[in-house]
Structures are given as structure tokens and as C-alpha cells.
Tab-separated table of C-alpha atoms in Angstrom:
chain	number	residue	atom	x	y	z
A	1	UNK	CA	82.100	69.324	76.456
A	2	UNK	CA	84.319	70.716	79.306
A	3	UNK	CA	81.114	70.659	81.790
A	4	UNK	CA	80.794	74.309	83.918
A	5	UNK	CA	83.822	75.972	84.539
A	6	UNK	CA	84.427	77.743	87.999
A	7	UNK	CA	87.714	80.256	89.073
A	8	UNK	CA	89.603	80.222	91.237
A	9	UNK	CA	88.949	76.797	92.806
A	10	UNK	CA	90.439	78.269	96.246
A	11	UNK	CA	90.374	82.255	97.194
A	12	UNK	CA	91.732	82.860	100.551
A	13	UNK	CA	91.207	86.605	101.405
A	14	UNK	CA	91.086	89.542	104.316
A	15	UNK	CA	88.009	90.763	105.436
A	16	UNK	CA	87.080	93.992	103.643
A	17	UNK	CA	88.771	92.833	100.668
A	18	UNK	CA	86.515	92.472	97.130
A	19	UNK	CA	86.191	88.934	95.827
A	20	UNK	CA	85.617	88.089	92.539
A	21	UNK	CA	84.132	84.507	91.537
A	22	UNK	CA	83.553	83.648	87.917
A	23	UNK	CA	81.669	80.846	86.287
A	24	UNK	CA	81.265	79.395	82.191
A	25	UNK	CA	78.210	77.681	82.106
A	26	UNK	CA	77.971	74.661	79.477
A	27	UNK	CA	77.364	75.775	75.859
A	28	UNK	CA	74.179	76.436	75.136
A	29	UNK	CA	72.250	76.254	78.487
A	30	UNK	CA	70.567	79.531	79.183
A	31	UNK	CA	70.058	79.037	82.826
A	32	UNK	CA	73.168	79.813	85.086
A	33	UNK	CA	72.710	79.356	88.805
A	34	UNK	CA	74.739	80.743	92.180
A	35	UNK	CA	75.013	78.676	95.285
A	36	UNK	CA	76.446	78.968	98.297
A	37	UNK	CA	77.303	75.770	100.429
A	38	UNK	CA	78.168	76.045	104.624
A	39	UNK	CA	77.853	73.510	107.131
A	40	UNK	CA	75.421	75.854	109.257
A	41	UNK	CA	73.107	76.152	106.137
A	42	UNK	CA	73.716	73.558	103.799
A	43	UNK	CA	72.991	74.383	100.045
A	44	UNK	CA	71.566	77.823	99.229
A	45	UNK	CA	70.302	79.149	96.329
A	46	UNK	CA	71.873	82.991	96.215
A	47	UNK	CA	70.655	83.956	92.205
A	48	UNK	CA	69.913	82.679	89.097
A	49	UNK	CA	69.615	83.635	85.640
A	50	UNK	CA	68.096	82.856	82.334
A	51	UNK	CA	69.184	84.132	78.629
A	52	UNK	CA	71.898	86.446	81.002
A	53	UNK	CA	68.837	88.152	82.896
A	54	UNK	CA	68.673	88.188	86.425
A	55	UNK	CA	65.431	86.282	87.389
A	56	UNK	CA	65.183	85.614	90.987
A	57	UNK	CA	67.945	87.289	93.550
A	58	UNK	CA	66.244	86.694	96.674
A	59	UNK	CA	68.469	84.605	98.068
A	60	UNK	CA	71.726	87.082	98.038
A	61	UNK	CA	72.413	87.781	101.543
A	62	UNK	CA	72.613	91.022	101.257
A	63	UNK	CA	73.799	94.396	99.206
A	64	UNK	CA	77.643	93.402	99.728
A	65	UNK	CA	76.617	90.201	97.339
A	66	UNK	CA	76.415	91.201	93.171
A	67	UNK	CA	76.076	88.847	90.443
A	68	UNK	CA	76.302	89.930	86.749
A	69	UNK	CA	76.493	87.819	83.263
A	70	UNK	CA	77.541	89.906	80.447
A	71	UNK	CA	76.884	87.043	77.944
A	72	UNK	CA	75.897	83.449	77.517
A	73	UNK	CA	79.208	82.159	77.887
A	74	UNK	CA	80.448	84.007	81.537
A	75	UNK	CA	79.115	85.258	84.724
A	76	UNK	CA	80.481	86.609	87.839
A	77	UNK	CA	79.785	86.950	91.738
A	78	UNK	CA	81.443	89.900	93.556
A	79	UNK	CA	81.438	90.058	97.162
A	80	UNK	CA	82.158	93.887	98.429
A	81	UNK	CA	83.279	93.984	101.189
A	82	UNK	CA	84.048	90.514	102.027
A	83	UNK	CA	83.639	89.124	106.140
A	84	UNK	CA	84.503	85.673	107.917
A	85	UNK	CA	80.672	85.095	107.623
A	86	UNK	CA	81.176	84.954	103.885
A	87	UNK	CA	83.665	82.055	103.795
A	88	UNK	CA	81.976	79.192	101.553
A	89	UNK	CA	81.664	76.652	99.134
A	90	UNK	CA	80.364	78.425	95.985
A	91	UNK	CA	79.030	76.435	93.107
A	92	UNK	CA	77.709	77.820	89.569
A	93	UNK	CA	75.452	75.146	87.986
A	94	UNK	CA	74.084	75.485	84.405
A	95	UNK	CA	70.757	73.660	82.556
A	96	UNK	CA	68.869	73.921	79.460
A	97	UNK	CA	65.039	73.846	79.163
A	98	UNK	CA	62.651	75.416	81.462
A	99	UNK	CA	65.496	76.187	84.463
A	100	UNK	CA	64.076	73.245	86.322
A	101	UNK	CA	65.620	70.542	84.556
A	102	UNK	CA	68.906	68.782	85.447
A	103	UNK	CA	71.290	70.968	86.760
A	104	UNK	CA	75.322	70.702	86.028
A	105	UNK	CA	77.199	71.794	88.437
A	106	UNK	CA	80.661	73.387	88.279
A	107	UNK	CA	83.350	71.952	90.792
A	108	UNK	CA	82.917	75.408	93.375
A	109	UNK	CA	85.100	78.015	94.671
A	110	UNK	CA	86.142	77.577	98.534
A	111	UNK	CA	86.361	80.984	99.484
A	112	UNK	CA	87.699	81.466	102.955
A	113	UNK	CA	87.763	85.218	104.627
A	114	UNK	CA	90.049	85.970	107.399
B	1	UNK	CA	60.116	74.802	109.481
B	2	UNK	CA	62.427	73.329	106.617
B	3	UNK	CA	60.772	73.169	103.369
B	4	UNK	CA	62.393	69.909	102.810
B	5	UNK	CA	63.265	67.237	105.020
B	6	UNK	CA	65.953	64.490	104.722
B	7	UNK	CA	66.256	61.169	106.978
B	8	UNK	CA	68.036	59.844	108.152
B	9	UNK	CA	71.051	62.607	108.483
B	10	UNK	CA	73.668	59.629	109.053
B	11	UNK	CA	73.823	56.497	107.105
B	12	UNK	CA	76.442	53.443	107.971
B	13	UNK	CA	76.135	50.399	105.775
B	14	UNK	CA	77.863	47.172	104.996
B	15	UNK	CA	78.805	46.585	101.521
B	16	UNK	CA	76.028	45.291	99.610
B	17	UNK	CA	73.114	46.407	101.677
B	18	UNK	CA	70.002	47.491	100.248
B	19	UNK	CA	69.877	51.512	101.105
B	20	UNK	CA	66.826	54.179	101.285
B	21	UNK	CA	66.976	58.014	102.008
B	22	UNK	CA	63.726	59.356	102.259
B	23	UNK	CA	62.851	63.194	101.322
B	24	UNK	CA	60.022	65.028	102.376
B	25	UNK	CA	58.600	68.423	101.253
B	26	UNK	CA	55.887	70.747	101.960
B	27	UNK	CA	55.250	72.820	98.993
B	28	UNK	CA	53.782	72.395	95.798
B	29	UNK	CA	56.783	71.153	93.297
B	30	UNK	CA	57.210	71.040	89.713
B	31	UNK	CA	59.983	68.815	90.042
B	32	UNK	CA	62.580	67.094	92.872
B	33	UNK	CA	66.055	66.649	92.408
B	34	UNK	CA	68.368	63.831	94.004
B	35	UNK	CA	72.149	65.229	94.148
B	36	UNK	CA	75.425	63.803	95.024
B	37	UNK	CA	78.206	65.032	96.725
B	38	UNK	CA	81.328	63.300	96.964
B	39	UNK	CA	83.975	63.778	99.889
B	40	UNK	CA	86.000	65.697	97.118
B	41	UNK	CA	83.131	68.345	97.128
B	42	UNK	CA	81.963	68.095	93.548
B	43	UNK	CA	78.206	68.251	93.376
B	44	UNK	CA	76.355	65.468	90.556
B	45	UNK	CA	72.554	65.665	89.495
B	46	UNK	CA	71.600	61.857	90.128
B	47	UNK	CA	67.731	61.897	88.992
B	48	UNK	CA	65.413	64.464	88.031
B	49	UNK	CA	61.884	63.314	88.513
B	50	UNK	CA	58.399	65.268	88.884
B	51	UNK	CA	56.649	61.443	88.755
B	52	UNK	CA	56.794	57.535	89.601
B	53	UNK	CA	60.291	55.910	89.202
B	54	UNK	CA	63.677	56.603	87.244
B	55	UNK	CA	66.090	53.758	87.496
B	56	UNK	CA	70.021	54.497	86.845
B	57	UNK	CA	72.158	51.505	87.401
B	58	UNK	CA	71.877	50.631	90.877
B	59	UNK	CA	69.996	53.384	91.965
B	60	UNK	CA	66.392	53.982	91.855
B	61	UNK	CA	64.501	57.202	92.532
B	62	UNK	CA	60.542	57.278	93.491
B	63	UNK	CA	58.450	60.323	93.955
B	64	UNK	CA	54.568	60.041	95.629
B	65	UNK	CA	53.134	63.589	95.151
B	66	UNK	CA	50.363	63.361	96.767
B	67	UNK	CA	51.811	61.878	100.228
B	68	UNK	CA	54.844	64.765	98.869
B	69	UNK	CA	57.671	62.207	99.707
B	70	UNK	CA	60.346	60.414	97.496
B	71	UNK	CA	62.895	57.789	98.028
B	72	UNK	CA	66.027	57.268	96.517
B	73	UNK	CA	67.257	53.647	96.874
B	74	UNK	CA	70.818	52.204	96.128
B	75	UNK	CA	70.650	48.500	95.701
B	76	UNK	CA	74.178	46.169	96.024
B	77	UNK	CA	75.438	49.078	97.666
B	78	UNK	CA	79.888	49.735	97.378
B	79	UNK	CA	81.858	52.066	99.159
B	80	UNK	CA	82.168	54.348	96.333
B	81	UNK	CA	78.489	55.187	96.976
B	82	UNK	CA	79.760	57.282	100.018
B	83	UNK	CA	78.925	60.605	99.773
B	84	UNK	CA	76.351	62.899	100.643
B	85	UNK	CA	73.164	62.686	99.220
B	86	UNK	CA	70.924	65.918	98.831
B	87	UNK	CA	66.952	66.470	98.007
B	88	UNK	CA	65.938	69.371	96.937
B	89	UNK	CA	62.768	70.842	94.916
B	90	UNK	CA	61.631	73.483	92.594
B	91	UNK	CA	58.426	75.122	93.649
B	92	UNK	CA	55.754	75.081	90.894
B	93	UNK	CA	55.059	79.237	92.310
B	94	UNK	CA	57.415	81.562	91.710
B	95	UNK	CA	61.238	80.427	91.247
B	96	UNK	CA	62.218	78.732	94.281
B	97	UNK	CA	64.395	75.862	95.152
B	98	UNK	CA	64.845	74.393	98.190
B	99	UNK	CA	67.053	72.097	99.461
B	100	UNK	CA	67.273	69.130	102.131
B	101	UNK	CA	70.526	69.590	104.822
B	102	UNK	CA	71.302	65.754	103.120
B	103	UNK	CA	72.272	62.260	104.432
B	104	UNK	CA	76.058	61.222	105.055
B	105	UNK	CA	75.912	57.910	103.546
B	106	UNK	CA	79.330	55.630	104.495
B	107	UNK	CA	79.271	52.029	102.921
B	108	UNK	CA	82.011	49.644	104.723
B	109	UNK	CA	83.744	47.556	102.730
């Protein structure tokens, strides 16, 4: 299996622009997680899905952030409009079982908002 | 107050030394995870445990549920063990995950 795939790996954009991050989980995994990592706050869980349904989005910082999972093999995290404080590494992870099992992380998307 | 506290924040060791990283948490948990993040940024899940001890190669993870404490041990440390080690817990109420701030380990040849 190719593991969790994220794209793009790097994104540089200007403040106010829309940013879309993409994730393909491991086939057969029914949980998908979006995380953000910054130097100041470390790793934070933004949202997670079970069987394509958002279960907990309490970590999403504000309305500028939205996430979708239209099918079992694809999810997006969108920021509109983007702000410099959104600059971070965004990780996607997937797991099977109860959702509290071992998670497999993607390589991350490094986002810089100027 | 952070729900998950790690110590030390930074650790430098000589190759071959035995290393211990500690994690304490304040919430009820269903599982505790140890993650490894290499300088390149990729994150790997090392262990998930809810009781007792797990071993994988030179890495050993233990957890004491009563004391709300876990340790990650590395035996015969090697420079390739240099990474940030992150402790995370999944709450047993609701759907919350909590993360420690990580321990940055450098192993010197």
C-alpha cells in the first residue's frame, strides 16, 4: 500500500487566497484525521471523519476552515480566506477499528501564507 | 494546564546510552500513543497502548493507568534515533485527542 497520500507537499500563497489541501487515506481505513502542527502550539487535531461523516470538528479554528470527505478515498481541507497565522504543516492520518487505534500519517503539507 | 505533559523537553545523549522519556496525563484515556517525528517532518506511530508494556526492537513503552503516566525507553541509543517524540492520548469520554509538546532527542555519535 502507498500509505496516506497528501497533496500538495508545499504551498505558498498570499493572504486572502483560498487554499485546498488534499488527502487520500489508506484503503480500507474508515477513520480520517486532519491535524495542524505549529512551533507555538505543537500538534492539534482539527477534525476527524468516520465512514466519510465528520464526527468531531471542535478543533477547527474558525469558519474560514472547512473539511469534506465525499468518499472513502478522498478528503479535502479548505481555508478561505487564508491568513498568515494559518502557516503550518497540515497532516492527514487514517486508521481502522475504533478510531483510537494506531494512526498512519501522511507526509504533511507545508503551508506558508504571506 | 495541558492535559498531557512530557519531560524532558530536550534531551542529548551519547550513542549507546539508555534513554527515558516521560509522559503524564490528567484525563481519563482509552489509549496512549507514542509518535516519532524525524527532522524531515514525517510522523510515525510507534506504539499504542492502554495497559502494561509493549516492545519493538530497541524501543519499549510502558503505561501505569493508576498513576496516569507512561514512559518510552530506548536501549542502546543510536544517532538515527534523533527525532522528536510525541505523547498523545485519546480520551475515554467524547472524542478528544490531546498531545504533549514533544521531546526533542539528539543522540551524538
